[in-house]
Amino acid sequence: MEWANQLCENRQFGSKMTDSKYFTTTKKGEIFELKAELNSDKKEKKKEAVKKVIASMTVGKDVSALFPDVVNCMQTDNLELKKLVYLYLMNYAKSQPDMAIMAVNTFVKDCEDPNPLIRALAVRTMGCIRVDKITEYLCEPLRKCLKDEDPYVRKTAAVCVAKLHDINAQLVEDQGFLDTLKDLISDSNPMVVANAVAALSEIAESHPNSNLLDLNPQSINKLLTALNECTEWGQIFILDCLANYTPRDDRESQSICERVTPRLSHANSAVVLSAVKVLMKFMEMLPKDLDYYGTLLKKLAPPLVTLLSAEPELQYVALRNINLIVQKRPEILKHEMKVFFVKYNDPIYVKLEKLDIMIRLASQANIAQVLAELKEYATEVDVDFVRKAVRAIGRCAIKVEQSAERCVSTLLDLIQTKVNYVVQEAIVVIKDIFRKYPNKYESVIATLCENLDSLDEPEARAAMIWIVGEYAERIDNADELLESFLEGFHDESTQVQLQLLTAIVKLFLKKPTETQELVQQVLSLATQDSDNPDLRDRGYIYWRLLSTDPVAAKEVVLAEKPLISEETDLIEPTLLEELICHIGTLASVYHKPPSAFVEGSRGVMHKRLPARTGSGEGTESPDVGNAAGGSAAEAAPSIIPSQGDLLGDLLNLDLAPPTTTGPPPPTSGMQMGGMDLLGGGLDSLLGGDIGGSPAMGSGFGAAPAVMPASLNAPVGGGLGDLFDLGGGVGMPMGAYIPPKTVWLPAMKAKGLEISGTFARRAGVIQMELVLTNKAMSVMTDFAIQFNRNSFGLAPAGPLQVLTPLGPNQTIEVSLPLSTVGPVMKMDPLNNLQVAVKNNIDVFYFSCQYPISMLFVEDGKMERQVFLATWKDIPNDNESQFQIQDCHLNSDAASNKLQGSNIFTIAKRTVEGQDMLYMSIKLSNGIWVLAELKVQAGNPNYTISLKCRAPEVSQCVFQCYEAVLKN
């Protein structure tokens, strides 16, 4: 707590004798005695009493009863006594808000004290008293302190603004404190600049889209100037702020890097990591052939190496950050392998991190050194570390092909030690080496088979069984070896059972005459005696394959396997980019984005590294590029539920048989609205017709009768004469299509990024998707499904992704939609919850479609019907809106709107104001009537909407605004 920290500060004011006497008492009526002492006329006695009160408060005693007496002690010139009273106030003001008001006058008075220490103390304390009643009194003193002549007061006031914003954000904005804070960035004192940056960054975190830190080259220059002179923590605030800036070009990027580089030699490791973060980000914009780029790479290595000489906890944080840096730019530390060699007294968590980085840096040049080290580690006493070291030898073999033979030889030496856990780990990694280099090192199989009896861990047993099954034709007694495992089949783990089943089937396909009895035995155990569904399913598949088509079985089971990749534990590129932007924070230690572990209302901005200038690396279409680069990509709709909610809803999709006789969608006989996404439903996309359409809900959105009976009533008077004035409507323009935005970021979908928009073409609603694969594996088997929604939107056919989507590939897909799916009212009305499945997983996201996609082509009402309907709809159903900054005349507006099926029925001019009367019909039969007022020379339009379902009015207004302004 802040008051506790300040209590420590107060030691300097303490008397020469020890303070321990304040924490002991022999008095009986302690509160009564303290009360008397607090009201004493003697200043020294009063100070002693306040110290006793603070001591009691510190050890947890309730001394709130003394509030008025302590507050009376505020009227003093003694700085020590004032500090103590302020400590007491900060602690008890929340529980005694009415009493705390008594202190306000003293605060205000202290804010004008000639002593800057007292002025700063007063404004700091007022910021810490989180009582609404006091907050309003703080504004005037705070305003003065923000412009105080003393920099110490200004820097304290800057932090106070952030505290006040946390209590009452609206008040801070109304009082203009944010603008004053922005001005303080230009302050002459570097500490004031640092605190202003810290306060603005804190406020910006709780308002991610506010753009409070409006960074430009001029403000960046001021920050870089202040960087050289402020304290270490001030430097961290400024460096973190710089990391959020995107330079205009590579020259500006180089200039900033040159001015930040000296921070790399700072004694504080947090400053060093913040400087590394800025340099890593801005290096993205430097051309690799630039001399300075190579110089910068060389300058980054020494500070990172220096961090490893700190205490173990700091070493661990440094190593976690270095792990990210090495994945992004291994060339920085490629010559520093030796500093990552493990020391005998390193804690286990440091050892394991060093081991990981050693493998990442392993290359042909240093592999001999690395292997010698790893072999040494494999003889250590720490079992976990030894296991990791043995695995590391295998990873080196897979990564550096030239070293594979040496690695295998090393592993064989380790097997000869006969240390049980070493042997088992060695067998697991040799299996991976066989996968990477088939038909190369099979001579070692005999040695492995000698150690069969010592294997007791599931992973090692499964690896050995795989080796025996894979190379059964080279092992004379393969059937005996596998049969020995079969004896305790039901006691084995699932992993071993599955591997054993496959290995025996492989053996049978290679030596059918000798092993028929063995394969029948294992198939019987897997299918009849097992209750594990995975094992049973695999057993039945093999049984049917072998009994119906042994040739096909051979092609399936003995198919050539793809080689395993070098690095299987690399962080996804998009996630790595974000983590590089968070170097020096918890995210870089956890290797998770902040959104994965930060809870609460604060928005978390996803950060990306800037694109290299002039590289032309982007593959997206212009629309997608804009969406990804702009704020639209970051600001996901605020109504998106959590994935848990979406999953729950999508799993509860209506699976009832169809009950309506509505016609199927014209584009395809297949209707996806009621399919079970996670079950077998999507498999039928490959063949077979689901048929029919799901039941329509009876909730909101069910189609009403086309026209109410009262529309046939006689028409006369009122608005009747307006229809005598002719249309004045020209040729309609094309329908408005919103720009594409990112609906599903790659980070949330294991590398699959989905952006898109909605369009209506020739009466068909289209969902236009752009699928980008930012992962390292190929994506196939795409399918899509919608949750119930307000207007029954559902895919009218399967998602047509005809070719596999390779890494860094983008494909555009147009999905026709129907409006006969299940109906459920959403909030907001146009919210659509979507699930997309591919060969990797099922992903959920939420988007909002413009309701204009549902405006049908036969939405132009007859004039007399319009007038009768307008009168018939109750006035309570009328909504009025303002469309601002629209510079079209009435004819141009009418043409534009007609392109989106908003039809002008009539137009009239009254006192220089054009009034357009319009009708819209939604796909579910709801009619919306509108009156649009356009005044020549006035960019603000007024629109009145009438509808029997007033819920749609807000969405319709948004469509008017979007169509007219784009």
Short mmCIF file of N, CA, C and O in Angstrom, two decimals, residues 105-173:
data_model
loop_
_atom_site.label_atom_id
_atom_site.label_comp_id
_atom_site.label_asym_id
_atom_site.label_seq_id
_atom_site.Cartn_x
_atom_site.Cartn_y
_atom_site.Cartn_z
N ASN A 105 -10.23 21.51 2.96
CA ASN A 105 -9.71 22.89 2.99
C ASN A 105 -8.21 22.92 3.21
O ASN A 105 -7.49 23.70 2.62
N THR A 106 -7.75 22.01 4.10
CA THR A 106 -6.31 21.96 4.37
C THR A 106 -5.55 21.49 3.12
O THR A 106 -4.49 22.02 2.80
N PHE A 107 -6.12 20.51 2.41
CA PHE A 107 -5.48 20.06 1.16
C PHE A 107 -5.34 21.22 0.18
O PHE A 107 -4.28 21.45 -0.38
N VAL A 108 -6.44 21.93 -0.01
CA VAL A 108 -6.45 23.04 -0.97
C VAL A 108 -5.42 24.09 -0.56
O VAL A 108 -4.68 24.64 -1.38
N LYS A 109 -5.38 24.35 0.75
CA LYS A 109 -4.44 25.35 1.27
C LYS A 109 -2.99 24.86 1.07
O LYS A 109 -2.11 25.61 0.66
N ASP A 110 -2.75 23.55 1.35
CA ASP A 110 -1.40 23.00 1.20
C ASP A 110 -0.93 23.00 -0.25
O ASP A 110 0.27 23.02 -0.52
N CYS A 111 -1.89 22.91 -1.18
CA CYS A 111 -1.52 22.93 -2.61
C CYS A 111 -0.97 24.30 -3.03
O CYS A 111 -0.46 24.45 -4.13
N GLU A 112 -1.13 25.32 -2.15
CA GLU A 112 -0.60 26.66 -2.45
C GLU A 112 0.52 27.03 -1.48
O GLU A 112 0.91 28.19 -1.39
N ASP A 113 1.01 26.06 -0.74
CA ASP A 113 2.08 26.29 0.24
C ASP A 113 3.36 26.71 -0.49
O ASP A 113 3.63 26.23 -1.59
N PRO A 114 4.17 27.59 0.12
CA PRO A 114 5.42 27.99 -0.55
C PRO A 114 6.40 26.83 -0.71
O PRO A 114 7.22 26.82 -1.62
N ASN A 115 6.31 25.81 0.17
CA ASN A 115 7.23 24.67 0.09
C ASN A 115 6.75 23.68 -0.96
O ASN A 115 5.68 23.10 -0.85
N PRO A 116 7.55 23.43 -2.04
CA PRO A 116 7.09 22.51 -3.09
C PRO A 116 6.87 21.08 -2.58
O PRO A 116 6.04 20.35 -3.11
N LEU A 117 7.62 20.67 -1.55
CA LEU A 117 7.42 19.32 -1.00
C LEU A 117 6.02 19.16 -0.44
O LEU A 117 5.37 18.13 -0.60
N ILE A 118 5.53 20.22 0.24
CA ILE A 118 4.18 20.16 0.82
C ILE A 118 3.13 20.20 -0.29
O ILE A 118 2.13 19.49 -0.25
N ARG A 119 3.37 21.03 -1.33
CA ARG A 119 2.41 21.09 -2.44
C ARG A 119 2.28 19.71 -3.10
O ARG A 119 1.18 19.23 -3.37
N ALA A 120 3.43 19.08 -3.34
CA ALA A 120 3.42 17.76 -3.99
C ALA A 120 2.78 16.72 -3.08
O ALA A 120 2.01 15.86 -3.53
N LEU A 121 3.09 16.80 -1.78
CA LEU A 121 2.53 15.84 -0.81
C LEU A 121 1.00 15.95 -0.79
O LEU A 121 0.29 14.93 -0.75
N ALA A 122 0.50 17.18 -0.84
CA ALA A 122 -0.95 17.39 -0.77
C ALA A 122 -1.64 16.81 -2.00
O ALA A 122 -2.64 16.09 -1.90
N VAL A 123 -1.10 17.07 -3.19
CA VAL A 123 -1.77 16.60 -4.40
C VAL A 123 -1.64 15.08 -4.53
O VAL A 123 -2.56 14.40 -4.99
N ARG A 124 -0.51 14.53 -4.06
CA ARG A 124 -0.34 13.07 -4.10
C ARG A 124 -1.36 12.39 -3.18
O ARG A 124 -2.00 11.41 -3.55
N THR A 125 -1.52 12.95 -1.99
CA THR A 125 -2.46 12.35 -1.02
C THR A 125 -3.89 12.45 -1.52
O THR A 125 -4.67 11.50 -1.41
N MET A 126 -4.25 13.60 -2.08
CA MET A 126 -5.62 13.76 -2.60
C MET A 126 -5.91 12.73 -3.70
O MET A 126 -7.02 12.23 -3.82
N GLY A 127 -4.90 12.43 -4.50
CA GLY A 127 -5.08 11.44 -5.55
C GLY A 127 -5.26 10.03 -5.00
O GLY A 127 -5.87 9.18 -5.65
N CYS A 128 -4.72 9.80 -3.81
CA CYS A 128 -4.80 8.45 -3.22
C CYS A 128 -6.07 8.24 -2.41
O CYS A 128 -6.39 7.12 -2.03
N ILE A 129 -6.78 9.34 -2.10
CA ILE A 129 -8.04 9.20 -1.34
C ILE A 129 -9.16 8.93 -2.34
O ILE A 129 -9.63 9.83 -3.03
N ARG A 130 -9.56 7.69 -2.45
CA ARG A 130 -10.53 7.27 -3.48
C ARG A 130 -11.95 7.46 -2.96
O ARG A 130 -12.69 6.50 -2.77
N VAL A 131 -12.32 8.72 -2.72
CA VAL A 131 -13.67 9.04 -2.24
C VAL A 131 -14.28 10.03 -3.21
O VAL A 131 -13.71 11.10 -3.47
N ASP A 132 -15.44 9.67 -3.77
CA ASP A 132 -16.07 10.51 -4.80
C ASP A 132 -16.32 11.94 -4.32
O ASP A 132 -16.18 12.90 -5.06
N LYS A 133 -16.73 12.05 -3.06
CA LYS A 133 -17.08 13.39 -2.55
C LYS A 133 -15.87 14.32 -2.58
O LYS A 133 -16.02 15.52 -2.75
N ILE A 134 -14.68 13.76 -2.37
CA ILE A 134 -13.47 14.59 -2.34
C ILE A 134 -12.97 14.87 -3.75
O ILE A 134 -12.37 15.91 -4.02
N THR A 135 -13.25 13.95 -4.67
CA THR A 135 -12.69 14.03 -6.02
C THR A 135 -12.98 15.38 -6.68
O THR A 135 -12.11 15.99 -7.29
N GLU A 136 -14.23 15.86 -6.53
CA GLU A 136 -14.59 17.11 -7.22
C GLU A 136 -13.80 18.30 -6.67
O GLU A 136 -13.55 19.27 -7.38
N TYR A 137 -13.39 18.22 -5.38
CA TYR A 137 -12.61 19.31 -4.80
C TYR A 137 -11.16 19.27 -5.26
O TYR A 137 -10.42 20.22 -5.07
N LEU A 138 -10.75 18.17 -5.82
CA LEU A 138 -9.35 17.97 -6.22
C LEU A 138 -9.02 18.70 -7.52
O LEU A 138 -7.86 19.02 -7.78
N CYS A 139 -10.05 18.97 -8.34
CA CYS A 139 -9.80 19.45 -9.70
C CYS A 139 -9.01 20.76 -9.74
O CYS A 139 -8.02 20.87 -10.47
N GLU A 140 -9.43 21.75 -8.96
CA GLU A 140 -8.78 23.07 -9.04
C GLU A 140 -7.34 23.02 -8.54
O GLU A 140 -6.43 23.50 -9.21
N PRO A 141 -7.10 22.41 -7.34
CA PRO A 141 -5.70 22.29 -6.90
C PRO A 141 -4.85 21.51 -7.91
O PRO A 141 -3.70 21.87 -8.16
N LEU A 142 -5.40 20.45 -8.49
CA LEU A 142 -4.65 19.64 -9.44
C LEU A 142 -4.30 20.46 -10.68
O LEU A 142 -3.18 20.38 -11.21
N ARG A 143 -5.25 21.28 -11.14
CA ARG A 143 -5.00 22.11 -12.33
C ARG A 143 -3.82 23.05 -12.06
O ARG A 143 -2.95 23.24 -12.91
N LYS A 144 -3.79 23.63 -10.84
CA LYS A 144 -2.68 24.55 -10.50
C LYS A 144 -1.36 23.79 -10.42
O LYS A 144 -0.33 24.26 -10.89
N CYS A 145 -1.41 22.61 -9.80
CA CYS A 145 -0.16 21.84 -9.63
C CYS A 145 0.40 21.34 -10.96
O CYS A 145 1.61 21.18 -11.11
N LEU A 146 -0.50 21.08 -11.93
CA LEU A 146 -0.01 20.64 -13.24
C LEU A 146 0.78 21.74 -13.94
O LEU A 146 1.57 21.48 -14.84
N LYS A 147 0.52 23.01 -13.53
CA LYS A 147 1.23 24.14 -14.15
C LYS A 147 2.16 24.81 -13.14
O LYS A 147 2.54 25.96 -13.31
N ASP A 148 2.49 24.09 -12.08
CA ASP A 148 3.34 24.62 -11.01
C ASP A 148 4.73 24.93 -11.56
O ASP A 148 5.21 24.30 -12.50
N GLU A 149 5.38 25.91 -10.91
CA GLU A 149 6.73 26.29 -11.36
C GLU A 149 7.77 25.24 -11.00
O GLU A 149 8.82 25.14 -11.65
N ASP A 150 7.48 24.43 -9.98
CA ASP A 150 8.46 23.44 -9.53
C ASP A 150 8.23 22.10 -10.25
O ASP A 150 7.13 21.56 -10.21
N PRO A 151 9.26 21.51 -10.89
CA PRO A 151 9.07 20.25 -11.64
C PRO A 151 8.66 19.08 -10.74
O PRO A 151 7.95 18.18 -11.19
N TYR A 152 9.09 19.09 -9.48
CA TYR A 152 8.71 18.00 -8.57
C TYR A 152 7.20 17.95 -8.37
O TYR A 152 6.58 16.89 -8.34
N VAL A 153 6.59 19.11 -8.28
CA VAL A 153 5.12 19.19 -8.12
C VAL A 153 4.44 18.76 -9.41
O VAL A 153 3.46 18.02 -9.40
N ARG A 154 4.98 19.21 -10.55
CA ARG A 154 4.36 18.87 -11.83
C ARG A 154 4.39 17.36 -12.07
O ARG A 154 3.43 16.76 -12.53
N LYS A 155 5.54 16.74 -11.76
CA LYS A 155 5.63 15.29 -12.01
C LYS A 155 4.70 14.51 -11.09
O LYS A 155 4.11 13.49 -11.47
N THR A 156 4.51 14.98 -9.86
CA THR A 156 3.58 14.32 -8.94
C THR A 156 2.14 14.50 -9.43
O THR A 156 1.34 13.57 -9.39
N ALA A 157 1.84 15.70 -9.93
CA ALA A 157 0.48 15.98 -10.42
C ALA A 157 0.16 15.14 -11.66
O ALA A 157 -0.98 14.71 -11.84
N ALA A 158 1.17 14.89 -12.49
CA ALA A 158 0.94 14.08 -13.71
C ALA A 158 0.45 12.69 -13.33
O ALA A 158 -0.50 12.17 -13.92
N VAL A 159 1.09 12.08 -12.33
CA VAL A 159 0.67 10.74 -11.88
C VAL A 159 -0.71 10.81 -11.23
O VAL A 159 -1.53 9.89 -11.36
N CYS A 160 -0.98 11.93 -10.57
CA CYS A 160 -2.29 12.10 -9.90
C CYS A 160 -3.44 12.08 -10.92
O CYS A 160 -4.53 11.59 -10.63
N VAL A 161 -3.17 12.60 -12.13
CA VAL A 161 -4.22 12.59 -13.18
C VAL A 161 -4.62 11.14 -13.50
O VAL A 161 -5.80 10.82 -13.65
N ALA A 162 -3.61 10.25 -13.60
CA ALA A 162 -3.91 8.84 -13.90
C ALA A 162 -4.73 8.22 -12.77
O ALA A 162 -5.66 7.45 -13.01
N LYS A 163 -4.39 8.56 -11.52
CA LYS A 163 -5.15 8.04 -10.37
C LYS A 163 -6.58 8.55 -10.40
O LYS A 163 -7.54 7.80 -10.15
N LEU A 164 -6.73 9.84 -10.70
CA LEU A 164 -8.07 10.44 -10.74
C LEU A 164 -8.89 9.83 -11.88
O LEU A 164 -10.08 9.58 -11.74
N HIS A 165 -8.23 9.56 -13.00
CA HIS A 165 -8.92 8.94 -14.15
C HIS A 165 -9.47 7.57 -13.78
O HIS A 165 -10.54 7.17 -14.23
N ASP A 166 -8.73 6.86 -12.94
CA ASP A 166 -9.17 5.54 -12.51
C ASP A 166 -10.42 5.64 -11.64
O ASP A 166 -11.28 4.76 -11.67
N ILE A 167 -10.53 6.74 -10.88
CA ILE A 167 -11.70 6.93 -10.00
C ILE A 167 -12.89 7.47 -10.81
O ILE A 167 -14.00 6.98 -10.70
N ASN A 168 -12.62 8.48 -11.65
CA ASN A 168 -13.71 9.14 -12.38
C ASN A 168 -13.18 9.62 -13.74
O ASN A 168 -12.71 10.74 -13.87
N ALA A 169 -13.27 8.74 -14.73
CA ALA A 169 -12.71 9.04 -16.06
C ALA A 169 -13.40 10.24 -16.72
O ALA A 169 -12.75 11.09 -17.32
N GLN A 170 -14.72 10.30 -16.56
CA GLN A 170 -15.48 11.38 -17.21
C GLN A 170 -15.06 12.75 -16.70
O GLN A 170 -14.91 13.70 -17.46
N LEU A 171 -14.81 12.82 -15.38
CA LEU A 171 -14.41 14.09 -14.77
C LEU A 171 -13.08 14.57 -15.35
O LEU A 171 -12.93 15.75 -15.69
N VAL A 172 -12.14 13.66 -15.51
CA VAL A 172 -10.82 14.02 -16.05
C VAL A 172 -10.96 14.56 -17.47
O VAL A 172 -10.33 15.55 -17.84
N GLU A 173 -11.82 13.91 -18.27
CA GLU A 173 -12.00 14.37 -19.65
C GLU A 173 -12.69 15.73 -19.68
O GLU A 173 -12.30 16.62 -20.44
#
